[in-house]
PDB file of C-alpha atoms in Angstrom:
ATOM      1  CA  MET A 241       0.081  -0.025  -0.064  1.00  0.00           C
ATOM      2  CA  PRO A 242       1.359   3.432  -1.061  1.00  0.00           C
ATOM      3  CA  GLU A 243       2.092   5.408   2.185  1.00  0.00           C
ATOM      4  CA  SER A 244       0.529   8.476   0.331  1.00  0.00           C
ATOM      5  CA  SER A 245      -3.052   6.714   0.175  1.00  0.00           C
ATOM      6  CA  LEU A 246      -5.527   6.022   2.520  1.00  0.00           C
ATOM      7  CA  PRO A 247      -6.537   2.561   2.688  1.00  0.00           C
ATOM      8  CA  GLU A 248      -9.078   1.636  -0.064  1.00  0.00           C
ATOM      9  CA  SER A 249     -11.826   0.461   2.446  1.00  0.00           C
ATOM     10  CA  VAL A 250     -11.872   3.867   3.742  1.00  0.00           C
ATOM     11  CA  ARG A 251     -11.446   6.426   1.270  1.00  0.00           C
ATOM     12  CA  PRO A 252     -13.734   9.263   0.987  1.00  0.00           C
ATOM     13  CA  GLU A 253     -14.826   8.073  -2.314  1.00  0.00           C
ATOM     14  CA  SER A 254     -16.169   5.004  -0.523  1.00  0.00           C
ATOM     15  CA  VAL A 255     -18.179   6.930   1.849  1.00  0.00           C
ATOM     16  CA  ARG A 256     -22.333   5.941   1.666  1.00  0.00           C
ATOM     17  CA  PRO A 257     -24.414   7.395   3.866  1.00  0.00           C
ATOM     18  CA  GLU A 258     -26.645   5.268   5.928  1.00  0.00           C
ATOM     19  CA  SER A 259     -29.550   7.609   5.860  1.00  0.00           C
ATOM     20  CA  ALA A 260     -30.571  10.406   3.606  1.00  0.00           C
ATOM     21  CA  VAL A 261     -31.019  13.991   4.538  1.00  0.00           C
ATOM     22  CA  LEU A 262     -33.660  15.970   2.576  1.00  0.00           C
ATOM     23  CA  PRO A 263     -32.626  19.197   0.949  1.00  0.00           C
ATOM     24  CA  SER A 264     -32.617  22.524   2.811  1.00  0.00           C
ATOM     25  CA  ALA A 265     -35.507  23.834   0.873  1.00  0.00           C
ATOM     26  CA  ALA A 266     -37.721  20.728   2.048  1.00  0.00           C
ATOM     27  CA  LEU A 267     -37.050  21.294   5.638  1.00  0.00           C
ATOM     28  CA  PRO A 268     -39.585  23.055   7.681  1.00  0.00           C
ATOM     29  CA  SER A 269     -38.381  26.164   9.621  1.00  0.00           C
ATOM     30  CA  ALA A 270     -36.696  25.870  12.863  1.00  0.00           C
ATOM     31  CA  ALA A 271     -34.576  28.068  15.122  1.00  0.00           C
ATOM     32  CA  LEU A 272     -30.733  28.441  14.946  1.00  0.00           C
ATOM     33  CA  PRO A 273     -28.772  26.236  17.023  1.00  0.00           C
ATOM     34  CA  SER A 274     -27.244  28.253  19.813  1.00  0.00           C
ATOM     35  CA  ALA A 275     -23.742  27.633  18.510  1.00  0.00           C
ATOM     36  CA  VAL A 276     -22.092  25.145  15.822  1.00  0.00           C
ATOM     37  CA  LEU A 277     -19.028  23.137  17.257  1.00  0.00           C
ATOM     38  CA  PHE A 278     -16.852  22.141  14.275  1.00  0.00           C
ATOM     39  CA  ASP A 279     -14.017  19.384  14.420  1.00  0.00           C
ATOM     40  CA  MET A 280     -11.183  20.307  12.246  1.00  0.00           C
ATOM     41  CA  ASP A 281      -9.185  17.329  10.555  1.00  0.00           C
ATOM     42  CA  GLY A 282     -11.134  15.594   7.735  1.00  0.00           C
ATOM     43  CA  THR A 283     -14.375  17.980   8.770  1.00  0.00           C
ATOM     44  CA  LEU A 284     -13.378  21.617   7.972  1.00  0.00           C
ATOM     45  CA  VAL A 285      -9.812  21.017   6.399  1.00  0.00           C
ATOM     46  CA  ASP A 286      -8.598  17.902   4.025  1.00  0.00           C
ATOM     47  CA  THR A 287      -5.962  16.635   6.618  1.00  0.00           C
ATOM     48  CA  GLU A 288      -6.794  13.411   7.647  1.00  0.00           C
ATOM     49  CA  GLN A 289      -4.912  11.885   4.475  1.00  0.00           C
ATOM     50  CA  LEU A 290      -1.736  13.779   5.539  1.00  0.00           C
ATOM     51  CA  TRP A 291      -2.430  12.388   9.102  1.00  0.00           C
ATOM     52  CA  TRP A 292      -2.736   8.901   7.713  1.00  0.00           C
ATOM     53  CA  GLN A 293       0.606   9.699   5.618  1.00  0.00           C
ATOM     54  CA  ALA A 294       2.438  10.784   8.628  1.00  0.00           C
ATOM     55  CA  ALA A 295       1.437   7.789  10.507  1.00  0.00           C
ATOM     56  CA  ALA A 296       2.143   5.248   7.402  1.00  0.00           C
ATOM     57  CA  GLU A 297       5.849   6.738   7.126  1.00  0.00           C
ATOM     58  CA  LEU A 298       6.263   6.205  10.670  1.00  0.00           C
ATOM     59  CA  ALA A 299       4.905   2.683  10.673  1.00  0.00           C
ATOM     60  CA  GLU A 300       7.251   1.869   7.706  1.00  0.00           C
ATOM     61  CA  GLU A 301      10.206   2.639   9.838  1.00  0.00           C
ATOM     62  CA  LEU A 302       9.066   0.536  12.510  1.00  0.00           C
ATOM     63  CA  ASP A 303       8.349  -2.340  10.084  1.00  0.00           C
ATOM     64  CA  HIS A 304       4.686  -2.217  10.480  1.00  0.00           C
ATOM     65  CA  PRO A 305       3.113  -1.198   7.260  1.00  0.00           C
ATOM     66  CA  LEU A 306      -0.290  -0.075   8.029  1.00  0.00           C
ATOM     67  CA  THR A 307      -3.258  -1.835   6.842  1.00  0.00           C
ATOM     68  CA  ASP A 308      -7.077  -1.173   7.184  1.00  0.00           C
ATOM     69  CA  GLN A 309      -6.953  -2.734  10.599  1.00  0.00           C
ATOM     70  CA  ASP A 310      -4.935   0.117  11.791  1.00  0.00           C
ATOM     71  CA  ALA A 311      -7.443   2.423  10.451  1.00  0.00           C
ATOM     72  CA  PRO A 312      -9.596   2.892  13.737  1.00  0.00           C
ATOM     73  CA  GLU A 313      -6.140   3.674  15.981  1.00  0.00           C
ATOM     74  CA  VAL A 314      -4.997   6.169  13.428  1.00  0.00           C
ATOM     75  CA  LEU A 315      -7.830   8.114  11.766  1.00  0.00           C
ATOM     76  CA  GLY A 316      -9.692  10.828  14.095  1.00  0.00           C
ATOM     77  CA  GLN A 317      -7.287   9.685  16.867  1.00  0.00           C
ATOM     78  CA  ALA A 318      -4.837  12.059  19.090  1.00  0.00           C
ATOM     79  CA  VAL A 319      -1.226  11.715  18.677  1.00  0.00           C
ATOM     80  CA  GLU A 320      -0.425   9.894  21.728  1.00  0.00           C
ATOM     81  CA  HIS A 321      -2.932   7.174  20.910  1.00  0.00           C
ATOM     82  CA  THR A 322      -1.608   6.522  17.321  1.00  0.00           C
ATOM     83  CA  ALA A 323       1.805   6.497  18.461  1.00  0.00           C
ATOM     84  CA  ALA A 324       0.760   4.042  21.606  1.00  0.00           C
ATOM     85  CA  HIS A 325      -0.882   1.952  18.835  1.00  0.00           C
ATOM     86  CA  LEU A 326       2.572   1.932  16.891  1.00  0.00           C
ATOM     87  CA  HIS A 327       4.669   1.195  19.655  1.00  0.00           C
ATOM     88  CA  ARG A 328       2.489  -1.629  20.842  1.00  0.00           C
ATOM     89  CA  VAL A 329       1.947  -3.520  17.245  1.00  0.00           C
ATOM     90  CA  SER A 330       5.637  -2.891  16.143  1.00  0.00           C
ATOM     91  CA  GLY A 331       7.097  -4.269  19.184  1.00  0.00           C
ATOM     92  CA  THR A 332       9.870  -1.363  18.992  1.00  0.00           C
ATOM     93  CA  THR A 333      11.914  -0.134  21.785  1.00  0.00           C
ATOM     94  CA  ARG A 334      11.402   3.346  20.764  1.00  0.00           C
ATOM     95  CA  PRO A 335       9.740   5.207  23.837  1.00  0.00           C
ATOM     96  CA  GLU A 336       6.033   6.496  22.770  1.00  0.00           C
ATOM     97  CA  ALA A 337       6.991  10.108  23.808  1.00  0.00           C
ATOM     98  CA  GLU A 338       9.684   9.890  20.900  1.00  0.00           C
ATOM     99  CA  LEU A 339       6.839   8.334  18.350  1.00  0.00           C
ATOM    100  CA  ALA A 340       4.657  10.967  19.299  1.00  0.00           C
ATOM    101  CA  ALA A 341       6.984  13.569  18.923  1.00  0.00           C
ATOM    102  CA  ARG A 342       7.781  12.163  15.508  1.00  0.00           C
ATOM    103  CA  LEU A 343       4.474  11.968  14.448  1.00  0.00           C
ATOM    104  CA  GLY A 344       3.309  15.595  15.482  1.00  0.00           C
ATOM    105  CA  GLU A 345       6.452  17.129  13.839  1.00  0.00           C
ATOM    106  CA  SER A 346       5.743  14.985  10.600  1.00  0.00           C
ATOM    107  CA  PHE A 347       1.930  16.166  10.485  1.00  0.00           C
ATOM    108  CA  ALA A 348       2.751  19.419  11.304  1.00  0.00           C
ATOM    109  CA  ALA A 349       4.989  19.988   8.383  1.00  0.00           C
ATOM    110  CA  LYS A 350       2.311  18.305   5.854  1.00  0.00           C
ATOM    111  CA  VAL A 351      -0.311  20.520   7.266  1.00  0.00           C
ATOM    112  CA  ALA A 352       1.850  23.822   6.717  1.00  0.00           C
ATOM    113  CA  ALA A 353       2.874  22.653   3.277  1.00  0.00           C
ATOM    114  CA  GLU A 354      -0.659  21.789   2.110  1.00  0.00           C
ATOM    115  CA  THR A 355      -4.174  22.721   3.784  1.00  0.00           C
ATOM    116  CA  VAL A 356      -7.278  22.471   1.807  1.00  0.00           C
ATOM    117  CA  PRO A 357     -10.640  23.326   3.039  1.00  0.00           C
ATOM    118  CA  ARG A 358     -13.365  20.749   2.974  1.00  0.00           C
ATOM    119  CA  PRO A 359     -15.985  21.247   0.100  1.00  0.00           C
ATOM    120  CA  GLY A 360     -18.781  23.828   1.693  1.00  0.00           C
ATOM    121  CA  ALA A 361     -16.981  24.245   4.876  1.00  0.00           C
ATOM    122  CA  LEU A 362     -15.981  27.926   4.426  1.00  0.00           C
ATOM    123  CA  ALA A 363     -19.602  28.535   2.784  1.00  0.00           C
ATOM    124  CA  LEU A 364     -21.346  27.100   5.895  1.00  0.00           C
ATOM    125  CA  LEU A 365     -18.791  29.032   8.300  1.00  0.00           C
ATOM    126  CA  ALA A 366     -19.794  32.315   6.504  1.00  0.00           C
ATOM    127  CA  ALA A 367     -23.633  31.547   6.721  1.00  0.00           C
ATOM    128  CA  LEU A 368     -23.018  30.893  10.222  1.00  0.00           C
ATOM    129  CA  ARG A 369     -21.172  34.304  10.617  1.00  0.00           C
ATOM    130  CA  GLU A 370     -23.769  36.390   8.653  1.00  0.00           C
ATOM    131  CA  ALA A 371     -26.801  34.767  11.180  1.00  0.00           C
ATOM    132  CA  ARG A 372     -24.539  35.426  14.176  1.00  0.00           C
ATOM    133  CA  VAL A 373     -24.627  32.231  15.358  1.00  0.00           C
ATOM    134  CA  PRO A 374     -21.208  31.582  17.366  1.00  0.00           C
ATOM    135  CA  THR A 375     -18.804  28.923  16.035  1.00  0.00           C
ATOM    136  CA  ALA A 376     -15.914  26.902  18.083  1.00  0.00           C
ATOM    137  CA  LEU A 377     -13.294  24.872  16.819  1.00  0.00           C
ATOM    138  CA  VAL A 378     -12.975  21.414  18.760  1.00  0.00           C
ATOM    139  CA  SER A 379      -9.940  19.666  17.650  1.00  0.00           C
ATOM    140  CA  ALA A 380      -7.558  16.475  19.236  1.00  0.00           C
ATOM    141  CA  SER A 381      -4.752  17.587  17.314  1.00  0.00           C
ATOM    142  CA  PRO A 382      -2.048  19.349  18.809  1.00  0.00           C
ATOM    143  CA  ARG A 383      -2.167  23.562  19.534  1.00  0.00           C
ATOM    144  CA  LEU A 384       0.734  23.788  16.916  1.00  0.00           C
ATOM    145  CA  VAL A 385      -1.217  21.901  14.362  1.00  0.00           C
ATOM    146  CA  VAL A 386      -4.484  23.675  15.061  1.00  0.00           C
ATOM    147  CA  ASP A 387      -2.932  27.444  14.461  1.00  0.00           C
ATOM    148  CA  LEU A 388      -1.345  26.302  11.455  1.00  0.00           C
ATOM    149  CA  VAL A 389      -4.519  25.406   9.782  1.00  0.00           C
ATOM    150  CA  LEU A 390      -6.154  28.727  11.109  1.00  0.00           C
ATOM    151  CA  SER A 391      -3.341  30.700   9.767  1.00  0.00           C
ATOM    152  CA  SER A 392      -4.446  29.337   6.298  1.00  0.00           C
ATOM    153  CA  ILE A 393      -8.366  29.522   6.650  1.00  0.00           C
ATOM    154  CA  GLY A 394      -8.678  32.263   9.200  1.00  0.00           C
ATOM    155  CA  HIS A 395      -8.830  32.714  12.903  1.00  0.00           C
ATOM    156  CA  ASP A 396     -11.698  35.019  12.872  1.00  0.00           C
ATOM    157  CA  TRP A 397     -14.523  32.301  11.896  1.00  0.00           C
ATOM    158  CA  PHE A 398     -14.241  31.124  15.609  1.00  0.00           C
ATOM    159  CA  ALA A 399     -15.133  32.555  19.102  1.00  0.00           C
ATOM    160  CA  VAL A 400     -13.471  29.529  20.678  1.00  0.00           C
ATOM    161  CA  THR A 401     -10.602  26.998  19.839  1.00  0.00           C
ATOM    162  CA  LEU A 402      -9.550  23.828  21.598  1.00  0.00           C
ATOM    163  CA  ALA A 403      -6.908  21.715  20.633  1.00  0.00           C
ATOM    164  CA  ALA A 404      -5.549  18.286  22.486  1.00  0.00           C
ATOM    165  CA  GLU A 405      -3.430  20.364  25.194  1.00  0.00           C
ATOM    166  CA  ASP A 406      -6.689  22.071  26.319  1.00  0.00           C
ATOM    167  CA  THR A 407      -8.449  19.458  28.382  1.00  0.00           C
ATOM    168  CA  ALA A 408      -7.357  16.635  30.715  1.00  0.00           C
ATOM    169  CA  ARG A 409      -8.582  14.001  28.290  1.00  0.00           C
ATOM    170  CA  THR A 410      -9.410  14.276  24.281  1.00  0.00           C
ATOM    171  CA  LYS A 411     -11.912  12.571  21.968  1.00  0.00           C
ATOM    172  CA  PRO A 412     -13.395  10.151  22.451  1.00  0.00           C
ATOM    173  CA  ALA A 413     -14.019  11.459  25.980  1.00  0.00           C
ATOM    174  CA  PRO A 414     -16.765  14.657  25.963  1.00  0.00           C
ATOM    175  CA  ASP A 415     -14.375  16.768  27.708  1.00  0.00           C
ATOM    176  CA  PRO A 416     -13.198  18.792  24.655  1.00  0.00           C
ATOM    177  CA  TYR A 417     -17.027  19.476  23.467  1.00  0.00           C
ATOM    178  CA  LEU A 418     -18.280  20.199  26.831  1.00  0.00           C
ATOM    179  CA  ALA A 419     -15.217  22.653  27.467  1.00  0.00           C
ATOM    180  CA  ALA A 420     -16.111  24.439  24.255  1.00  0.00           C
ATOM    181  CA  ALA A 421     -20.009  24.847  25.410  1.00  0.00           C
ATOM    182  CA  GLU A 422     -18.912  25.970  28.972  1.00  0.00           C
ATOM    183  CA  ARG A 423     -16.245  28.796  27.269  1.00  0.00           C
ATOM    184  CA  LEU A 424     -19.165  29.807  25.139  1.00  0.00           C
ATOM    185  CA  GLY A 425     -21.694  29.995  28.209  1.00  0.00           C
ATOM    186  CA  LEU A 426     -23.954  27.220  26.576  1.00  0.00           C
ATOM    187  CA  ASP A 427     -25.655  24.189  27.007  1.00  0.00           C
ATOM    188  CA  PRO A 428     -24.046  21.427  25.121  1.00  0.00           C
ATOM    189  CA  ALA A 429     -27.550  20.208  24.309  1.00  0.00           C
ATOM    190  CA  ALA A 430     -28.385  23.482  22.531  1.00  0.00           C
ATOM    191  CA  CYS A 431     -25.237  23.166  20.101  1.00  0.00           C
ATOM    192  CA  VAL A 432     -24.703  21.202  17.194  1.00  0.00           C
ATOM    193  CA  ALA A 433     -21.257  19.485  16.770  1.00  0.00           C
ATOM    194  CA  VAL A 434     -19.884  18.379  13.016  1.00  0.00           C
ATOM    195  CA  GLU A 435     -17.490  15.548  13.014  1.00  0.00           C
ATOM    196  CA  ASP A 436     -16.238  13.285  10.378  1.00  0.00           C
ATOM    197  CA  THR A 437     -15.020  10.412  12.450  1.00  0.00           C
ATOM    198  CA  PRO A 438     -16.242   7.977  14.929  1.00  0.00           C
ATOM    199  CA  THR A 439     -14.144   9.103  17.483  1.00  0.00           C
ATOM    200  CA  GLY A 440     -15.406  12.567  17.012  1.00  0.00           C
ATOM    201  CA  VAL A 441     -19.045  11.708  16.920  1.00  0.00           C
ATOM    202  CA  ALA A 442     -18.627   9.734  20.336  1.00  0.00           C
ATOM    203  CA  SER A 443     -17.050  12.376  21.920  1.00  0.00           C
ATOM    204  CA  ALA A 444     -19.684  14.998  20.839  1.00  0.00           C
ATOM    205  CA  ALA A 445     -22.634  12.863  21.682  1.00  0.00           C
ATOM    206  CA  ALA A 446     -21.300  11.787  25.025  1.00  0.00           C
ATOM    207  CA  ALA A 447     -21.120  15.779  25.580  1.00  0.00           C
ATOM    208  CA  GLY A 448     -24.727  15.768  24.986  1.00  0.00           C
ATOM    209  CA  CYS A 449     -24.501  17.668  21.593  1.00  0.00           C
ATOM    210  CA  ALA A 450     -26.545  17.130  18.571  1.00  0.00           C
ATOM    211  CA  VAL A 451     -24.111  15.583  15.983  1.00  0.00           C
ATOM    212  CA  LEU A 452     -23.841  15.945  12.140  1.00  0.00           C
ATOM    213  CA  ALA A 453     -21.530  13.242  10.820  1.00  0.00           C
ATOM    214  CA  VAL A 454     -20.198  14.189   7.571  1.00  0.00           C
ATOM    215  CA  PRO A 455     -17.543  11.136   6.921  1.00  0.00           C
ATOM    216  CA  SER A 456     -14.463  11.819   5.558  1.00  0.00           C
ATOM    217  CA  THR A 457     -13.667   8.112   5.492  1.00  0.00           C
ATOM    218  CA  ALA A 458     -15.789   4.963   4.940  1.00  0.00           C
ATOM    219  CA  VAL A 459     -15.738   3.683   8.555  1.00  0.00           C
ATOM    220  CA  PRO A 460     -19.189   3.200  10.455  1.00  0.00           C
ATOM    221  CA  MET A 461     -20.456   5.754  12.494  1.00  0.00           C
ATOM    222  CA  PRO A 462     -22.059   5.354  15.817  1.00  0.00           C
ATOM    223  CA  ASP A 463     -26.133   5.537  16.050  1.00  0.00           C
ATOM    224  CA  GLY A 464     -27.947   7.843  17.966  1.00  0.00           C
ATOM    225  CA  ASP A 465     -31.346   9.895  18.011  1.00  0.00           C
ATOM    226  CA  ARG A 466     -29.369  13.288  17.539  1.00  0.00           C
ATOM    227  CA  ILE A 467     -26.717  11.843  15.089  1.00  0.00           C
ATOM    228  CA  THR A 468     -27.509  12.712  11.597  1.00  0.00           C
ATOM    229  CA  LEU A 469     -25.313  11.362   8.736  1.00  0.00           C
ATOM    230  CA  LEU A 470     -24.718  13.631   5.761  1.00  0.00           C
ATOM    231  CA  ASP A 471     -22.451  13.140   2.838  1.00  0.00           C
ATOM    232  CA  SER A 472     -21.051  16.276   2.296  1.00  0.00           C
ATOM    233  CA  LEU A 473     -20.924  20.075   4.357  1.00  0.00           C
ATOM    234  CA  GLU A 474     -22.168  21.314   0.649  1.00  0.00           C
ATOM    235  CA  ARG A 475     -25.596  19.967   1.737  1.00  0.00           C
ATOM    236  CA  ALA A 476     -25.531  21.485   5.045  1.00  0.00           C
ATOM    237  CA  ASP A 477     -27.346  24.883   5.799  1.00  0.00           C
ATOM    238  CA  LEU A 478     -28.663  27.087   8.727  1.00  0.00           C
ATOM    239  CA  ALA A 479     -32.036  25.223   8.281  1.00  0.00           C
ATOM    240  CA  LEU A 480     -30.960  21.767   8.746  1.00  0.00           C
ATOM    241  CA  LEU A 481     -28.440  22.900  11.879  1.00  0.00           C
ATOM    242  CA  GLY A 482     -31.586  24.270  13.367  1.00  0.00           C
ATOM    243  CA  LYS A 483     -33.586  21.214  12.737  1.00  0.00           C
ATOM    244  CA  LEU A 484     -30.866  19.064  14.255  1.00  0.00           C
ATOM    245  CA  CYS A 485     -30.320  20.934  17.099  1.00  0.00           C
ATOM    246  CA  ALA A 486     -34.408  20.893  17.788  1.00  0.00           C
ATOM    247  CA  ALA A 487     -34.378  17.473  18.066  1.00  0.00           C
ATOM    248  CA  PRO A 488     -34.979  16.715  21.739  1.00  0.00           C
ATOM    249  CA  ALA A 489     -32.179  15.594  24.176  1.00  0.00           C
ATOM    250  CA  VAL A 490     -32.651  12.063  25.719  1.00  0.00           C
TER     251      VAL A 490
END
């Protein structure tokens, strides 16, 4: 498998939504969400493949070429999680901290060289800004990577930004989304989270947010009454976000 490519089974073109969402014109009018909380990698910017490349390159050094079986331990995961996985499966004597540092440096270099917004991401952010709906960036990436992305797409889209270092636990724990809602002074249940991986969806759902899952890979998503699957942010608008947030929390 080439290091530059995601495994075929989890490539974006393999994504098949489990449920259809009507176009916004067909949706009833609904109140706007109190806030929209965005994941970064794979949701707003097309960096998931860059993260896979960084992990694949390190895995090759450790004589453990990545396969589909490694994907759940890499995609959507924090640096430390993937480093621990590679340490375990490769049997290397190199310290986990060294592997994590190498992963972080490699990923940051790739992001600095290439940051591409996902289709529909900036248009949705612009619509939310025009409607005066606050937004937050909630990422499991290190602050260095978050700031590199923000320097490319713009810092002023977000009232709050959280990186991996900003909470004691990162995704899939609910801490990042709970912290984002707290900093905005809002109830998480009144917010919509936008995510692309099962790890992120689990984090947002555990925090009590309504979740719009827009997969960047073809991995199965968690089910839930307030989890909605959509195939592209190009199909997301204010009416849809309002409808999602209006769904009762259980």
